[in-house]
Coordinates of C-alpha atoms in Angstrom, one line a residue:
X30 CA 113.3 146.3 89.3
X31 CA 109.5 147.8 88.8
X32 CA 108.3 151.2 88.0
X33 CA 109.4 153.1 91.1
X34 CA 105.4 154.7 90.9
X35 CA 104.2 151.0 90.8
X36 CA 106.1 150.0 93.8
X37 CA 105.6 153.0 95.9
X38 CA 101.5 152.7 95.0
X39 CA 102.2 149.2 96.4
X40 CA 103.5 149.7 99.9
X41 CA 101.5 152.9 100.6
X42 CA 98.4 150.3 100.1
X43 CA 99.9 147.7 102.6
X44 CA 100.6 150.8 104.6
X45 CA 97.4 152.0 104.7
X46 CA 95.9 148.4 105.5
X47 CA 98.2 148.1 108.0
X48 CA 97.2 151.3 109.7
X49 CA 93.8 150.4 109.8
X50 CA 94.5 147.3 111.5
X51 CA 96.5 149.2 114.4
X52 CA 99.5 147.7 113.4
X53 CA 101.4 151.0 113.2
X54 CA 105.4 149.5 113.1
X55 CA 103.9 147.7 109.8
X56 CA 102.6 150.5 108.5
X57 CA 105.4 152.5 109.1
X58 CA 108.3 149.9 107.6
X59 CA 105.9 150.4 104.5
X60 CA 105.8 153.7 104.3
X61 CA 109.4 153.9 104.5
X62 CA 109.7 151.6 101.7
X63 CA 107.1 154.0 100.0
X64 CA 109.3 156.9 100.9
X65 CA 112.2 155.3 99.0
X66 CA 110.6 154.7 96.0
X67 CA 108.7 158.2 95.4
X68 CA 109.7 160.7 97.7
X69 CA 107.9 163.5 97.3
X70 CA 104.4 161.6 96.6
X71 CA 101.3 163.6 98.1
X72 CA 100.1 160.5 99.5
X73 CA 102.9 159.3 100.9
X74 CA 103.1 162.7 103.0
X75 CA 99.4 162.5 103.8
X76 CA 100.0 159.1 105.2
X77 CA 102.9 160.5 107.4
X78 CA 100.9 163.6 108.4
X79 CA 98.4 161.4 110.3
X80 CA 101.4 159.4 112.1
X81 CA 102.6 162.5 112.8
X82 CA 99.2 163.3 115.1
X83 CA 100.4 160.3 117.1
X84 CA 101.2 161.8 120.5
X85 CA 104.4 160.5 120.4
X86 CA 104.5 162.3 117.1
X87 CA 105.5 159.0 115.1
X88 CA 109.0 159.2 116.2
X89 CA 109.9 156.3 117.8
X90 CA 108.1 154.1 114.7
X91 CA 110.9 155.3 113.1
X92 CA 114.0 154.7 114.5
X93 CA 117.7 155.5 113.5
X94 CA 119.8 152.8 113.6
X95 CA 123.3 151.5 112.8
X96 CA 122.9 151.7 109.1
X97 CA 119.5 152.3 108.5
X98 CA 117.1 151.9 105.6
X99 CA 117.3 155.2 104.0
X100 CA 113.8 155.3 103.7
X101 CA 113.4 155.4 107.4
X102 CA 115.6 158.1 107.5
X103 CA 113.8 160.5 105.5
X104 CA 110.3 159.5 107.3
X105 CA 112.1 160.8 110.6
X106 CA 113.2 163.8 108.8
X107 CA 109.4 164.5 107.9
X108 CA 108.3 163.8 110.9
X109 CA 110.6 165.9 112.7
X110 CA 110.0 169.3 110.6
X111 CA 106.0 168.4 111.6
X112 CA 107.3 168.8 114.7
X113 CA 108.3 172.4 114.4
X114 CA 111.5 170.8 114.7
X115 CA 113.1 171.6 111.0
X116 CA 116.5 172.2 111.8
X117 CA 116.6 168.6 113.4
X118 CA 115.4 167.1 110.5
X119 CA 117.5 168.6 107.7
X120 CA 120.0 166.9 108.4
X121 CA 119.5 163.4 108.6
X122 CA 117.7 164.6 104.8
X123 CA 120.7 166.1 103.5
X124 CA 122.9 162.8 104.9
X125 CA 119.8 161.0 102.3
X126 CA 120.9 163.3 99.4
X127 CA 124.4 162.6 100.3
X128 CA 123.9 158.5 100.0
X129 CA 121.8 159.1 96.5
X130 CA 122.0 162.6 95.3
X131 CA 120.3 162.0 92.1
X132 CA 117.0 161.2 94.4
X133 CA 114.7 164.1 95.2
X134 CA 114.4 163.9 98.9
X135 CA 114.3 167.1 99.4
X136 CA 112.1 168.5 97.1
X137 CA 109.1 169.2 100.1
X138 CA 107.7 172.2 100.6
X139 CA 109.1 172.4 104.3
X140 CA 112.6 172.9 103.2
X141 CA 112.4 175.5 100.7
X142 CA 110.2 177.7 103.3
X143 CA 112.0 180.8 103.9
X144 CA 111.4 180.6 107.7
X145 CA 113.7 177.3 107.8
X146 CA 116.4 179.8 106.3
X147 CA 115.5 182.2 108.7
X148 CA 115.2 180.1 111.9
X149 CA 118.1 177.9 111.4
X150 CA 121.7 178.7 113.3
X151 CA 123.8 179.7 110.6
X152 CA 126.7 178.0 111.3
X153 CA 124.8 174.4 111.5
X154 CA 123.3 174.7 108.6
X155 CA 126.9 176.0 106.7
X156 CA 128.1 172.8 108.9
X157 CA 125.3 170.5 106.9
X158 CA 125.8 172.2 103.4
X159 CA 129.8 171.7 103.9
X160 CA 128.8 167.6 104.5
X161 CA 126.5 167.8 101.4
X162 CA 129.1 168.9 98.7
X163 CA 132.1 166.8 100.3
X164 CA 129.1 163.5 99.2
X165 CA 128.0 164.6 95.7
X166 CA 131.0 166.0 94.0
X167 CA 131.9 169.0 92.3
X168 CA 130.4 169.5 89.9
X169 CA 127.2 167.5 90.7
X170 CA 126.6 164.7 88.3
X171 CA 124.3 167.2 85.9
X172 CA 121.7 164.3 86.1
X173 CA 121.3 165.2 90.3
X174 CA 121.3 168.9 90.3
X175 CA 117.7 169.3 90.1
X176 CA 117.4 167.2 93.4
X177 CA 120.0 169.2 95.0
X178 CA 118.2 172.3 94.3
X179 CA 115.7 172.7 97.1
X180 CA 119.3 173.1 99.6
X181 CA 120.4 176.0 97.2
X182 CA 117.3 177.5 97.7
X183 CA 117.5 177.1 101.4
X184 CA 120.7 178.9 101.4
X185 CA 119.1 181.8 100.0
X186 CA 116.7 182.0 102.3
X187 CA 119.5 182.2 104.9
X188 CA 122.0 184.3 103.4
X189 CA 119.3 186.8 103.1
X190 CA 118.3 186.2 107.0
X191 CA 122.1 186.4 107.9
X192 CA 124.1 188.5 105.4
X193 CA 127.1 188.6 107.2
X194 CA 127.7 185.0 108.4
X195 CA 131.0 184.8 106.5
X196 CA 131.0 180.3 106.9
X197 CA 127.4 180.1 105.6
X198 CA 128.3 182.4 102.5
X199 CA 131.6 180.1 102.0
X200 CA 129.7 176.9 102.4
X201 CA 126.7 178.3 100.0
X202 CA 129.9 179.1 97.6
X203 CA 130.7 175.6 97.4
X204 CA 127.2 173.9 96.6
X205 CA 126.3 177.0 94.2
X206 CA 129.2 176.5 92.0
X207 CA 128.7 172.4 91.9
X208 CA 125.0 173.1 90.7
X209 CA 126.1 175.2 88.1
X210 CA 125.4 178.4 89.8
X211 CA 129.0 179.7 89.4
X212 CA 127.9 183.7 89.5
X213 CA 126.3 183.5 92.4
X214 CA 129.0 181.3 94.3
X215 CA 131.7 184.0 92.7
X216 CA 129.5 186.6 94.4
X217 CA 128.8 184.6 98.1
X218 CA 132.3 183.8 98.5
X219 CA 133.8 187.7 97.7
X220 CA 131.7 188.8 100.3
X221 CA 132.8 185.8 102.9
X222 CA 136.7 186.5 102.1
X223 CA 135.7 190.3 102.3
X224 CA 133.9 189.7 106.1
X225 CA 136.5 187.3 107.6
X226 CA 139.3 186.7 105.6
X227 CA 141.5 183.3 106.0
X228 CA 142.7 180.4 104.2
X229 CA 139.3 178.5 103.8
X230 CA 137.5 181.6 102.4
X231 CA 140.1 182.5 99.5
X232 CA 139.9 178.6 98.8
X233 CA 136.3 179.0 98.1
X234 CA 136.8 182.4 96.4
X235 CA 139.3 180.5 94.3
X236 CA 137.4 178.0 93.1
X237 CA 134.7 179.6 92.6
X238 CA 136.4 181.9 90.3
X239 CA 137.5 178.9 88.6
X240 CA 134.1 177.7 87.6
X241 CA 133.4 180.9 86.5
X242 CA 135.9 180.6 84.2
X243 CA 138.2 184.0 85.8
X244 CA 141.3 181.9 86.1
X245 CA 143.7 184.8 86.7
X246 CA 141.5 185.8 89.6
X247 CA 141.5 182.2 90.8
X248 CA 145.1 181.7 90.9
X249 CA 144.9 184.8 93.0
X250 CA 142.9 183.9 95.5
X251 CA 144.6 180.3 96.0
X252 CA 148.0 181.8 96.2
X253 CA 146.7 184.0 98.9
X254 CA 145.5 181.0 100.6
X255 CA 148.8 179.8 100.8
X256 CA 150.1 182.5 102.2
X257 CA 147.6 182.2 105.3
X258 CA 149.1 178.7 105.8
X259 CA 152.6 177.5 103.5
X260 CA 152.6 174.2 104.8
X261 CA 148.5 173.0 103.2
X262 CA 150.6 171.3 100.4
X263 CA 146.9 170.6 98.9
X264 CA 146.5 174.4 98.2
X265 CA 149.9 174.1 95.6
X266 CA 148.4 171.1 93.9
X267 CA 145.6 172.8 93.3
X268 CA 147.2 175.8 92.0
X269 CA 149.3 173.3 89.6
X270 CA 145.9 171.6 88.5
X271 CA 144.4 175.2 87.9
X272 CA 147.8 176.3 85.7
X273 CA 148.2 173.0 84.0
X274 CA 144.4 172.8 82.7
X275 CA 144.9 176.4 80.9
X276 CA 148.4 175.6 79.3
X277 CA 150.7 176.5 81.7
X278 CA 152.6 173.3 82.2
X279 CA 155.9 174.7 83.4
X280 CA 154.8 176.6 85.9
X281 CA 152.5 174.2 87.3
X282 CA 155.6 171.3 87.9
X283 CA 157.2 174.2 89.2
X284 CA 154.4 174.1 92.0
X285 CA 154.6 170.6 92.3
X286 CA 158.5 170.8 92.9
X287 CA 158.1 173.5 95.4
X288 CA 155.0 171.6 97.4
X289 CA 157.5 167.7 97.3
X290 CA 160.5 170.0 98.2
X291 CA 158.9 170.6 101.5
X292 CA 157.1 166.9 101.8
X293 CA 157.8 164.3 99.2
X294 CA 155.6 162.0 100.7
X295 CA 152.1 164.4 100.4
X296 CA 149.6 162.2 98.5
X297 CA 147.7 165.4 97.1
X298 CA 151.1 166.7 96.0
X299 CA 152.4 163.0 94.7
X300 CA 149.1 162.5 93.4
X301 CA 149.0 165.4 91.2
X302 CA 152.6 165.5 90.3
X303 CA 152.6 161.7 88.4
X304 CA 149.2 163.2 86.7
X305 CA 150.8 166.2 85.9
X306 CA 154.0 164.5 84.5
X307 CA 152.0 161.7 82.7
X308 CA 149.6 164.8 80.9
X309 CA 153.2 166.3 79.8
X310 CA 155.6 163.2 78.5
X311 CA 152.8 160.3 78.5
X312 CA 155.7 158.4 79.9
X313 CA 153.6 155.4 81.6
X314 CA 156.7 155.6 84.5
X315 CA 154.6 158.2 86.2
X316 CA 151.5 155.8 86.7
X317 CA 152.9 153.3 87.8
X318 CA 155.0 155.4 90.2
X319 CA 151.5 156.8 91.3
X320 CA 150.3 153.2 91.8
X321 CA 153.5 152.0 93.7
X322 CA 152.5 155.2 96.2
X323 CA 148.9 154.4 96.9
X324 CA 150.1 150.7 97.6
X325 CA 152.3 151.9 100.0
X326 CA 150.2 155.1 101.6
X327 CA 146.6 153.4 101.9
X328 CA 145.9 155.9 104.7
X329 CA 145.8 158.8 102.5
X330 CA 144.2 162.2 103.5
X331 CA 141.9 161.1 101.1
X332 CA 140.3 159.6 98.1
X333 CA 142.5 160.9 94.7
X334 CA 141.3 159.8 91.2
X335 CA 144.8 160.8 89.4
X336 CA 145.6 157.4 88.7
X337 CA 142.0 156.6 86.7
X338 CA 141.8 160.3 84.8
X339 CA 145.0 159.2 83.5
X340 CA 144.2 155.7 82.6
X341 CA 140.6 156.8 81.1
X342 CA 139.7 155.4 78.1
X343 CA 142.9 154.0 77.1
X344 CA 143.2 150.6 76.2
X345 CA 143.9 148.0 78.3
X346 CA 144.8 150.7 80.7
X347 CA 140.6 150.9 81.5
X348 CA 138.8 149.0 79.2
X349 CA 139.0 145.8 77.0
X350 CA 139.1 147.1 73.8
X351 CA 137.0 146.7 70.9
X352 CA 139.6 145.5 67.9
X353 CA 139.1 143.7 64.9
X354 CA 137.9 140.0 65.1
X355 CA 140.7 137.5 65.8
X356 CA 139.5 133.9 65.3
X357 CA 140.5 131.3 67.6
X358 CA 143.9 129.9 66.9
X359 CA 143.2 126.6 65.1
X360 CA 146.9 125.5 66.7
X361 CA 145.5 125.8 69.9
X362 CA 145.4 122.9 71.9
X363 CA 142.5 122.0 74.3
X364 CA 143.5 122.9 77.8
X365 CA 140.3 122.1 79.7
X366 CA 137.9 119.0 79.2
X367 CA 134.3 120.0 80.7
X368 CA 132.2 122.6 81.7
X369 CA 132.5 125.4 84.2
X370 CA 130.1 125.0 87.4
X371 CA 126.8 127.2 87.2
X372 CA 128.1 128.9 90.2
X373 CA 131.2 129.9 88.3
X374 CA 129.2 131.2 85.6
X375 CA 127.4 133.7 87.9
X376 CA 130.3 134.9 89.4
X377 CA 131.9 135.6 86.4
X378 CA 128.7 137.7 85.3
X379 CA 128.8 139.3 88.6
X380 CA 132.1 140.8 88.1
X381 CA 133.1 141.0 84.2
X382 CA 132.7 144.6 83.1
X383 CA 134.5 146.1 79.7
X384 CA 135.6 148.8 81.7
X385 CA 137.8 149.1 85.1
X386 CA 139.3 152.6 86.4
X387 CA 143.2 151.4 86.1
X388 CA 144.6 148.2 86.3
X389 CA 145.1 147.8 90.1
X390 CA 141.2 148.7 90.4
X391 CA 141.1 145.7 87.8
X392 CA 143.1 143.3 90.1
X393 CA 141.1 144.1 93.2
X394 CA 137.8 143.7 91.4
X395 CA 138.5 140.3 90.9
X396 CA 138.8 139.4 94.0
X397 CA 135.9 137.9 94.2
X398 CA 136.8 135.4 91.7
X399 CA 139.0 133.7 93.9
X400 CA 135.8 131.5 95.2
X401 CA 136.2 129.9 91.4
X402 CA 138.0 127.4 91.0
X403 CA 140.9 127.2 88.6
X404 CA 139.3 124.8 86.8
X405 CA 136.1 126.4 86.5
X406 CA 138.4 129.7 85.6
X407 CA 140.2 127.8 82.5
X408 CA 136.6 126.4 82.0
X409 CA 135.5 130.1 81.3
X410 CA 138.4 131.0 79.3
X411 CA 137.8 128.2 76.8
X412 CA 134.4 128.8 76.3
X413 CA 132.9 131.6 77.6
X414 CA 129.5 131.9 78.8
X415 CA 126.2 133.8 77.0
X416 CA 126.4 137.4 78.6
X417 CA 123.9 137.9 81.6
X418 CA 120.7 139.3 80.4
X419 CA 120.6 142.7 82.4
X420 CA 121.6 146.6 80.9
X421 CA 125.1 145.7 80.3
X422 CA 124.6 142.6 78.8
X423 CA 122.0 143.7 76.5
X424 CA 124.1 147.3 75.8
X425 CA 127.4 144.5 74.5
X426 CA 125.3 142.4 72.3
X427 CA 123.5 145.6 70.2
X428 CA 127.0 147.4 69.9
X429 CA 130.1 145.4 70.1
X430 CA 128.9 141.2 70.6
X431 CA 132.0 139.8 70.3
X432 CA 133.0 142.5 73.2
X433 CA 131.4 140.2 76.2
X434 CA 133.5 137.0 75.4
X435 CA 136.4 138.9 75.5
X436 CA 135.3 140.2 78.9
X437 CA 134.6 137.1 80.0
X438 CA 138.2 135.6 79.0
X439 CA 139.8 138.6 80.4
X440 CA 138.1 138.4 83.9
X441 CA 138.3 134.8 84.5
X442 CA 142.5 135.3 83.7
X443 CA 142.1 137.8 86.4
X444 CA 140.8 135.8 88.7
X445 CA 143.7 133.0 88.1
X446 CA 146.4 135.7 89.9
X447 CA 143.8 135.5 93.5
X448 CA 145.0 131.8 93.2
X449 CA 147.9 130.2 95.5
X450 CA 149.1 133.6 95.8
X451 CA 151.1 132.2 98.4
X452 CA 153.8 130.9 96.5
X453 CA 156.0 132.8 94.8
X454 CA 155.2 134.5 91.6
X455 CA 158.6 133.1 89.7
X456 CA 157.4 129.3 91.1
X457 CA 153.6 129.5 90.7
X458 CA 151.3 127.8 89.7
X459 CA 149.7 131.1 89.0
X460 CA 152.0 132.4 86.7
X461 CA 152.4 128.9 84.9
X462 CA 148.9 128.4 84.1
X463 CA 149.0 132.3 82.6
X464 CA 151.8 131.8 81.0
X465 CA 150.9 128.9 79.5
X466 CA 147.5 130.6 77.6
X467 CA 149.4 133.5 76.9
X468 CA 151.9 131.5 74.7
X469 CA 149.4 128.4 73.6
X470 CA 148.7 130.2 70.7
X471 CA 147.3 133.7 68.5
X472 CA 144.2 134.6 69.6
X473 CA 141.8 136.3 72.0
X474 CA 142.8 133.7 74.8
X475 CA 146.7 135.4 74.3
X476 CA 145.8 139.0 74.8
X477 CA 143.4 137.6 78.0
X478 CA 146.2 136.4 79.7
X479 CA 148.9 138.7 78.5
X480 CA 146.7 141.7 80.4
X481 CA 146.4 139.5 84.1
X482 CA 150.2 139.2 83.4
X483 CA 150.0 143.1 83.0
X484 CA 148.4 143.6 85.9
X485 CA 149.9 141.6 88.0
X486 CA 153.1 143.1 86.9
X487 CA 151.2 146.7 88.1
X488 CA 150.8 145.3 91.8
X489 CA 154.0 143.3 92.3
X490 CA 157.1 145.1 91.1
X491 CA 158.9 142.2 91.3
X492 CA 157.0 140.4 88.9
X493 CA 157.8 143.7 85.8
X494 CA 160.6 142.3 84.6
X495 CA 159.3 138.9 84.2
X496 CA 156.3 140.2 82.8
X497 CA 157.7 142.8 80.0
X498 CA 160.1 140.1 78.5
X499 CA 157.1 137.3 78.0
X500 CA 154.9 140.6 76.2
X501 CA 157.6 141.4 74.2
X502 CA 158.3 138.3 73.3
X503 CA 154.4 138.1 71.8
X504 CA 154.2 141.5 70.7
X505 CA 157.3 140.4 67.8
X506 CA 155.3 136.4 67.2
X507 CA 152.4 138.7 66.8
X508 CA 153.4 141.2 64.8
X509 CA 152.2 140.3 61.5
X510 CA 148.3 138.8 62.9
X511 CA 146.0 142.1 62.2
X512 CA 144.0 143.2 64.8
X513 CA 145.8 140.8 67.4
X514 CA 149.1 143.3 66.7
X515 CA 147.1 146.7 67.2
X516 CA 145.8 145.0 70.8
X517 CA 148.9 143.3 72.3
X518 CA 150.9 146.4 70.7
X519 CA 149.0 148.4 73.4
X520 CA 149.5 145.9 76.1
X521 CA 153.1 146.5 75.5
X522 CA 152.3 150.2 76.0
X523 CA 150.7 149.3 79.4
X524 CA 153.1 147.1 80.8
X525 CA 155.1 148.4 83.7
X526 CA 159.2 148.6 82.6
X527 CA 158.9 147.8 79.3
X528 CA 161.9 148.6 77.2
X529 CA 161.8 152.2 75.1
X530 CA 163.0 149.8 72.3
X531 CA 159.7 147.8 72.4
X532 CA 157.3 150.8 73.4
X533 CA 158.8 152.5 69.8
X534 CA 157.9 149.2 68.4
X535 CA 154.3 149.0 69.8
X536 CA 153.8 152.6 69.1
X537 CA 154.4 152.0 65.3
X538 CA 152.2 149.2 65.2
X539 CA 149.7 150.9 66.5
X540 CA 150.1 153.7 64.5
X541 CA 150.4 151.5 60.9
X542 CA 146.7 149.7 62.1
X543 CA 145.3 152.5 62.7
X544 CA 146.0 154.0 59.2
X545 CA 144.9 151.3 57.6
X546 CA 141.4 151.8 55.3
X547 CA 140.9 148.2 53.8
X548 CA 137.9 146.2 54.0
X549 CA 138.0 146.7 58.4
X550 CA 138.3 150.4 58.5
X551 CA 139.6 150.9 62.5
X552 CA 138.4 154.4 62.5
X553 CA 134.8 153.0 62.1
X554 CA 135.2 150.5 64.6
X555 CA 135.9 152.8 67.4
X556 CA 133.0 154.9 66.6
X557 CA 131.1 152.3 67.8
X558 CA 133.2 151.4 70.7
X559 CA 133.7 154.9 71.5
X560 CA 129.5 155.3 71.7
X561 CA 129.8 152.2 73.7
X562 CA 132.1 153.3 75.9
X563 CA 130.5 156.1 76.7
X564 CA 127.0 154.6 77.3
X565 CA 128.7 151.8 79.8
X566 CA 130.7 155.3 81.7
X567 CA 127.5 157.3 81.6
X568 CA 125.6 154.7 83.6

């Protein structure tokens, strides 16, 4: 929690103490914490230039282990370019900018040296750069690029050492165009499809063409990669992404259809056909479809994000939202008589968060609740605690403070469905205890518990049913409270099988709040959410 500065200052002192003491493993665990804090500090580097005289080089004082401290990692690194052995080192530094890409590990003289580029074996160091954009996304979170920088440059160095070294131009491709660089990864990946031409080559000529904004060209290239190999069913999802995201909507389902035609059960294809479907009817079948499939195909190719770009910023879908002010039902009886445990308190703060990626992620999240007892869990709902002094905490009380109770209620209900989940969700104790604050009265407590219902409803498919009739049932005994309406109208909206009857309802609630302009203008209240949303999402 200090200043990174202050902390690195600290262990290079203990480090150099130690050294002088002979106590080199000492000095070198502080070094590596020294490492981790400041990277590319002179000292730091000095420090490990005088280990590195050791005659066993300083090696063996740094160690790789079974998940080891990253600090030690890049030390070893270091210490292995000393070594005139660069290429050895590079890549346990790129597997470090992999883990925290937004840290400037390799921003050392040694690694932007154009005879690293020139030395290295080409098809290693296209190997390394391939591992290196799978771990830091594409694009690059914009905040990271400047750390990633020093491997672009790298690439330079080599393309210009081995110009024809079709893999290393494809791999440099792929890293220019997630920093940005999308002329130059246009121009690296032409010249790798012109040298050796095959599926993996147009893909990168594809996308590359895509960054660049040349989306006729694109579609080109990918439709030529399918033709190298029909059955890469990943390649036709990507083609649909491409022609959905510039208005072509038809033909993209068309792709869809023809990639399911020849494997229904293809997550990319599946994947992108519920997203694609959901972006053209907003029907919320699709999602829950798309949920239903990664329940059932956990051993997916591998990670897809369909289900949360879909559920983005939606209420209730991903976030608690921010409505206006219900008071606590005065009708309400008490339902709890004493405090919740500290412990319970901590855990709560631990996991509450206003915003989850869909309501699945939501469920699993709370997992960890399930060491809270129900009692402590009711405990919370009734009255929930002060919200924890850290970023969040401090971010809820200057923009939205009545946003962290809710949170709190919301998250402890959660937590009740981890709870004799044994028994059968129509006999429950489970669902009686949620059932039972969803219908106690009008207030924040109802919409709480309707949205564990919800959710519940999203994981079990036995439970929708169930669930839709008790939400619709509230949605009409709430349909005249402002503010509660406009929030349960889009829990309605969320809930897996509700009637078309009742979404038509919820819609128009919805739509009647949000027009309104008396004294609690909505439009000015998600401004503010909307900033707060995006501070929380940003972080």
């Amino acid at each position: 929690m200090d200043d990174p500065r202050r902390s690195a200052d600290r262990d290079l002192e203990q480090a150099r103490a130690a050294l002088e003491r002979g106590e080199v493993h000492h000095a070198a665990d502080h070094l590596a914490g020294a490492i981790a804090h400041a990277p590319t500090l002179p000292e730091i580097h000095e420090l490990l230039s005088r280990l590195a005289a050791r005659e066993d080089g300083g090696l063996e004082l740094f160690p790789l282990e079974q998940h080891a401290f990253v600090g030690t990692v890049v030390a070893r690194a270091h210490l292995l370019a000393a070594a005139g052995r660069p290429e050895d080192g590079l890549p346990l530094l790129a597997a470090a900018s992999g883990h925290t890409p937004g840290v400037d590990w390799a921003g050392v003289p040694w690694v932007s040296d154009p005879d690293l580029g020139a030395r290295m074996d080409p098809g290693l160091l296209a190997r390394i750069v391939m591992q290196l954009c799978t771990a830091v996304g594409d694009p690059a979170p914009e905040a990271g690029q400047a750390a990633l920088r020093p491997y672009l440059t790298l690439v330079r160095h080599a393309v210009e050492a081995h110009p024809e070294h079709a893999l290393l131009l494809g791999a440099g491709s792929a890293l220019a165009r997630r920093l940005g660089e999308a002329p130059q990864a246009v121009q690296w990946a032409a010249r790798g499809a012109r040298l050796r031409p095959s599926k993996l080559a147009e893909i990168w000529l594809g996308y590359a063409y895509r960054t660049a904004g040349r989306i006729p060209e694109s579609l080109a290239a990918l439709r030529r990669a399918v033709m190298y190999d029909p059955d890469d069913l990943s390649v036709y999802a990507d083609i649909a992404g491409t022609l959905a995201d510039h208005g072509r909507m038809d033909d993209a389902l068309a792709w869809i259809d023809r990639a399911l035609a020849k494997n229904p059960d293809d997550d990319c294809a599946v994947h992108t056909g519920h997203r694609l479907r959901y972006r053209a009817d907003g029907d919320l079948a699709h999602l829950v479809r798309l949920a239903d499939f990664q329940r059932d195909h956990i051993d997916d190719t591998h990670e897809h994000t369909d289900l949360a770009e879909c559920c983005a910023d939606q209420p209730w879908l991903s976030r608690v939202p921010s409505a206006p002010d219900t008071p606590p039902d005065p009708e309400r009886e008490p339902f709890v008589a004493g405090a919740p445990s500290p412990a319970a308190v901590e855990r709560l703060r631990r996991v509450a968060h206003p915003l989850w990626p869909s309501p699945p992620a939501a469920y699993d999240a709370a997992l960890g609740l399930v060491l809270v007892e129900p009692e402590d869990l009711l405990a919370l709902v009734a009255a929930p605690p002060e919200a924890p002094d850290d970023e969040v905490g401090r971010a809820l009380a200057a923009h939205d403070p009545a946003l962290w109770s809710r949170c709190a209620q919301v998250w402890a209900c959660l937590g009740l469905l981890h709870h004799g989940t044994e028994e059968p969700w129509a006999e429950s104790s489970r669902r009686r205890l949620l059932v039972e604050l969803a219908t106690g009265g009008l207030d924040r407590i109802t919409e709480a518990a309707l949205f564990a219902l919800v959710t519940y409803a999203w994981v079990d498919p036995s439970a929708r049913t169930d669930v839709a009739t008790l939400v619709a049932g509230r949605l009409d005994e709430a349909a005249a409270t402002a503010g509660l309406a406009w929030s349960i109208a889009h829990l309605a909206l969320a809930t897996p099988d509700m009637a078309p009857a009742v979404r038509e309802r919820a819609t128009a609630i919805i739509k009647a709040e949000e027009n309104y302009t008396g004294p609690l203008i909505p439009r000015q209240r998600r401004r503010v959410a909307g900033r707060l949303r995006r501070w929380l999402s940003g972080r």
